[in-house]
Amino acid sequence: MQTLNELDAAALEPLGNYAYGPDKWPLKNVLQHITDTERVFSFRALLFARKDTQVPPGMEQDDYAANAEIDERSVAEILAELKAVRNASIMQFNNFSEAALLRTGMSWKTELSVLALGFAIAGHQAHHLNILREKYLQPNSNMKVSI
């Protein structure tokens, strides 16, 4: 959460529709992807923590990105949504018991624990913020944005 709070949405706004390659997502899509994935992983964690034995559906990230309808949204709005989702995830995981954190379920083709999904959420964000730093901000080195 601290990293998200350090992001300067106003400074990132000019890069909102920038993609570093023809088959790469614009910055706004990357932020929305982090949000969407966190929601899916948090839902899976809730299923497993509550001993729901159904296998949750997969997530086709390119379909989610293509249908995110973010063109009219600002970086600030997308970032605010991501922070709200992160706050909800933090509260959810803080309220799981130790026993619940160790429960497992099938996530796509892999058995994962609730705790592992929590780490996956954090690692997924770190991965994509590193990509933003390396691929989106470096070509625009005049941007005074730290991630």
mmCIF file of C-alpha atoms in Angstrom:
data_model
loop_
_atom_site.group_PDB
_atom_site.id
_atom_site.type_symbol
_atom_site.label_atom_id
_atom_site.label_comp_id
_atom_site.label_asym_id
_atom_site.label_seq_id
_atom_site.Cartn_x
_atom_site.Cartn_y
_atom_site.Cartn_z
ATOM 1 C CA MET A 1 0.000 0.000 0.000
ATOM 2 C CA GLN A 2 2.867 2.326 0.773
ATOM 3 C CA THR A 3 4.144 1.991 -2.806
ATOM 4 C CA LEU A 4 0.705 2.785 -4.208
ATOM 5 C CA ASN A 5 0.435 5.838 -1.949
ATOM 6 C CA GLU A 6 3.771 7.084 -3.269
ATOM 7 C CA LEU A 7 2.568 7.091 -6.885
ATOM 8 C CA ASP A 8 1.902 10.552 -8.290
ATOM 9 C CA ALA A 9 -1.227 10.161 -10.422
ATOM 10 C CA ALA A 10 -0.907 13.664 -11.873
ATOM 11 C CA ALA A 11 2.644 12.974 -13.042
ATOM 12 C CA LEU A 12 1.590 9.602 -14.495
ATOM 13 C CA GLU A 13 -1.429 11.052 -16.318
ATOM 14 C CA PRO A 14 0.494 12.051 -19.481
ATOM 15 C CA LEU A 15 1.600 8.416 -19.794
ATOM 16 C CA GLY A 16 -1.888 6.993 -19.249
ATOM 17 C CA ASN A 17 -2.361 5.938 -22.866
ATOM 18 C CA TYR A 18 1.315 5.214 -23.535
ATOM 19 C CA ALA A 19 2.335 1.646 -24.385
ATOM 20 C CA TYR A 20 5.996 0.789 -24.924
ATOM 21 C CA GLY A 21 5.253 -1.602 -27.794
ATOM 22 C CA PRO A 22 2.539 -2.362 -30.341
ATOM 23 C CA ASP A 23 1.290 -5.430 -28.467
ATOM 24 C CA LYS A 24 1.699 -3.973 -24.963
ATOM 25 C CA TRP A 25 -0.965 -2.453 -22.744
ATOM 26 C CA PRO A 26 -1.103 1.274 -22.053
ATOM 27 C CA LEU A 27 -0.178 2.318 -18.526
ATOM 28 C CA LYS A 28 -3.856 2.689 -17.525
ATOM 29 C CA ASN A 29 -4.493 -0.905 -18.592
ATOM 30 C CA VAL A 30 -1.566 -2.110 -16.496
ATOM 31 C CA LEU A 31 -2.973 -0.408 -13.406
ATOM 32 C CA GLN A 32 -6.440 -1.804 -14.125
ATOM 33 C CA HIS A 33 -4.919 -5.262 -14.672
ATOM 34 C CA ILE A 34 -3.308 -5.133 -11.224
ATOM 35 C CA THR A 35 -6.714 -4.206 -9.774
ATOM 36 C CA ASP A 36 -8.656 -6.883 -11.642
ATOM 37 C CA THR A 37 -6.152 -9.592 -10.780
ATOM 38 C CA GLU A 38 -6.144 -8.632 -7.124
ATOM 39 C CA ARG A 39 -9.934 -8.913 -7.053
ATOM 40 C CA VAL A 40 -9.801 -12.371 -8.628
ATOM 41 C CA PHE A 41 -7.029 -13.604 -6.315
ATOM 42 C CA SER A 42 -8.813 -12.181 -3.249
ATOM 43 C CA PHE A 43 -12.022 -13.945 -4.269
ATOM 44 C CA ARG A 44 -10.141 -17.213 -4.642
ATOM 45 C CA ALA A 45 -8.588 -16.689 -1.206
ATOM 46 C CA LEU A 46 -12.036 -16.112 0.274
ATOM 47 C CA LEU A 47 -13.373 -19.305 -1.318
ATOM 48 C CA PHE A 48 -10.508 -21.351 0.075
ATOM 49 C CA ALA A 49 -10.601 -19.704 3.511
ATOM 50 C CA ARG A 50 -14.314 -20.475 3.802
ATOM 51 C CA LYS A 51 -13.786 -24.099 2.695
ATOM 52 C CA ASP A 52 -15.759 -23.635 -0.505
ATOM 53 C CA THR A 53 -14.691 -26.603 -2.629
ATOM 54 C CA GLN A 54 -15.723 -25.282 -6.029
ATOM 55 C CA VAL A 55 -12.915 -24.543 -8.471
ATOM 56 C CA PRO A 56 -13.102 -20.869 -9.424
ATOM 57 C CA PRO A 57 -13.007 -20.018 -13.119
ATOM 58 C CA GLY A 58 -9.814 -18.926 -14.814
ATOM 59 C CA MET A 59 -9.059 -15.356 -15.795
ATOM 60 C CA GLU A 60 -8.070 -14.483 -19.359
ATOM 61 C CA GLN A 61 -6.111 -11.298 -18.740
ATOM 62 C CA ASP A 62 -6.211 -10.106 -22.352
ATOM 63 C CA ASP A 63 -10.016 -10.354 -22.407
ATOM 64 C CA TYR A 64 -10.197 -8.408 -19.153
ATOM 65 C CA ALA A 65 -7.898 -5.722 -20.558
ATOM 66 C CA ALA A 66 -9.812 -5.493 -23.842
ATOM 67 C CA ASN A 67 -13.078 -5.000 -21.958
ATOM 68 C CA ALA A 68 -11.916 -2.742 -19.133
ATOM 69 C CA GLU A 69 -13.392 0.380 -20.779
ATOM 70 C CA ILE A 70 -10.726 2.684 -19.372
ATOM 71 C CA ASP A 71 -10.365 5.124 -22.258
ATOM 72 C CA GLU A 72 -12.432 7.810 -20.553
ATOM 73 C CA ARG A 73 -10.996 7.166 -17.096
ATOM 74 C CA SER A 74 -8.079 9.075 -15.627
ATOM 75 C CA VAL A 75 -4.976 7.544 -14.107
ATOM 76 C CA ALA A 76 -6.059 9.102 -10.803
ATOM 77 C CA GLU A 77 -9.436 7.336 -10.911
ATOM 78 C CA ILE A 78 -7.901 3.960 -11.791
ATOM 79 C CA LEU A 79 -5.254 4.375 -9.097
ATOM 80 C CA ALA A 80 -7.930 5.292 -6.522
ATOM 81 C CA GLU A 81 -9.806 2.095 -7.414
ATOM 82 C CA LEU A 82 -6.617 0.047 -7.039
ATOM 83 C CA LYS A 83 -5.995 1.564 -3.598
ATOM 84 C CA ALA A 84 -9.564 0.793 -2.518
ATOM 85 C CA VAL A 85 -9.201 -2.807 -3.657
ATOM 86 C CA ARG A 86 -5.835 -3.066 -1.879
ATOM 87 C CA ASN A 87 -7.352 -1.734 1.357
ATOM 88 C CA ALA A 88 -10.143 -4.312 1.095
ATOM 89 C CA SER A 89 -7.587 -7.089 0.475
ATOM 90 C CA ILE A 90 -5.508 -6.020 3.462
ATOM 91 C CA MET A 91 -8.575 -6.095 5.700
ATOM 92 C CA GLN A 92 -9.635 -9.465 4.302
ATOM 93 C CA PHE A 93 -6.250 -11.095 4.876
ATOM 94 C CA ASN A 94 -5.811 -9.478 8.304
ATOM 95 C CA ASN A 95 -9.051 -11.108 9.397
ATOM 96 C CA PHE A 96 -8.228 -14.629 8.240
ATOM 97 C CA SER A 97 -7.249 -16.917 11.100
ATOM 98 C CA GLU A 98 -3.981 -18.814 10.985
ATOM 99 C CA ALA A 99 -5.958 -21.940 10.130
ATOM 100 C CA ALA A 100 -7.752 -20.161 7.290
ATOM 101 C CA LEU A 101 -4.470 -18.880 5.855
ATOM 102 C CA LEU A 102 -3.241 -22.466 5.570
ATOM 103 C CA ARG A 103 -6.335 -23.785 3.792
ATOM 104 C CA THR A 104 -5.893 -24.661 0.143
ATOM 105 C CA GLY A 105 -7.914 -24.883 -3.015
ATOM 106 C CA MET A 106 -7.470 -25.245 -6.746
ATOM 107 C CA SER A 107 -6.555 -22.032 -8.488
ATOM 108 C CA TRP A 108 -6.755 -22.820 -12.166
ATOM 109 C CA LYS A 109 -4.502 -25.908 -12.356
ATOM 110 C CA THR A 110 -2.525 -25.343 -9.169
ATOM 111 C CA GLU A 111 -3.338 -26.021 -5.543
ATOM 112 C CA LEU A 112 -2.621 -22.875 -3.554
ATOM 113 C CA SER A 113 -3.044 -21.818 0.038
ATOM 114 C CA VAL A 114 -4.848 -18.674 1.094
ATOM 115 C CA LEU A 115 -1.509 -17.340 2.331
ATOM 116 C CA ALA A 116 0.156 -18.056 -1.030
ATOM 117 C CA LEU A 117 -2.573 -16.056 -2.777
ATOM 118 C CA GLY A 118 -1.825 -13.123 -0.475
ATOM 119 C CA PHE A 119 1.829 -13.249 -1.450
ATOM 120 C CA ALA A 120 0.828 -13.615 -5.110
ATOM 121 C CA ILE A 121 -1.203 -10.408 -4.878
ATOM 122 C CA ALA A 122 1.756 -8.473 -3.498
ATOM 123 C CA GLY A 123 4.231 -10.068 -5.896
ATOM 124 C CA HIS A 124 1.996 -9.423 -8.902
ATOM 125 C CA GLN A 125 1.825 -5.732 -8.039
ATOM 126 C CA ALA A 126 5.601 -5.536 -7.528
ATOM 127 C CA HIS A 127 6.174 -7.275 -10.873
ATOM 128 C CA HIS A 128 3.998 -4.833 -12.794
ATOM 129 C CA LEU A 129 5.286 -1.734 -11.005
ATOM 130 C CA ASN A 130 8.802 -2.854 -11.955
ATOM 131 C CA ILE A 131 7.656 -3.077 -15.578
ATOM 132 C CA LEU A 132 6.175 0.417 -15.308
ATOM 133 C CA ARG A 133 9.448 1.705 -13.922
ATOM 134 C CA GLU A 134 11.592 0.007 -16.582
ATOM 135 C CA LYS A 135 9.433 0.217 -19.701
ATOM 136 C CA TYR A 136 7.118 3.182 -19.229
ATOM 137 C CA LEU A 137 9.115 5.676 -17.181
ATOM 138 C CA GLN A 138 12.642 5.096 -18.505
ATOM 139 C CA PRO A 139 11.796 6.131 -22.084
ATOM 140 C CA ASN A 140 10.257 9.230 -20.546
ATOM 141 C CA SER A 141 13.134 10.014 -18.194
ATOM 142 C CA ASN A 142 12.048 13.633 -17.904
ATOM 143 C CA MET A 143 9.139 12.372 -15.797
ATOM 144 C CA LYS A 144 9.661 12.981 -12.097
ATOM 145 C CA VAL A 145 7.816 9.877 -10.962
ATOM 146 C CA SER A 146 9.145 7.270 -8.599
ATOM 147 C CA ILE A 147 7.770 3.799 -8.280
#
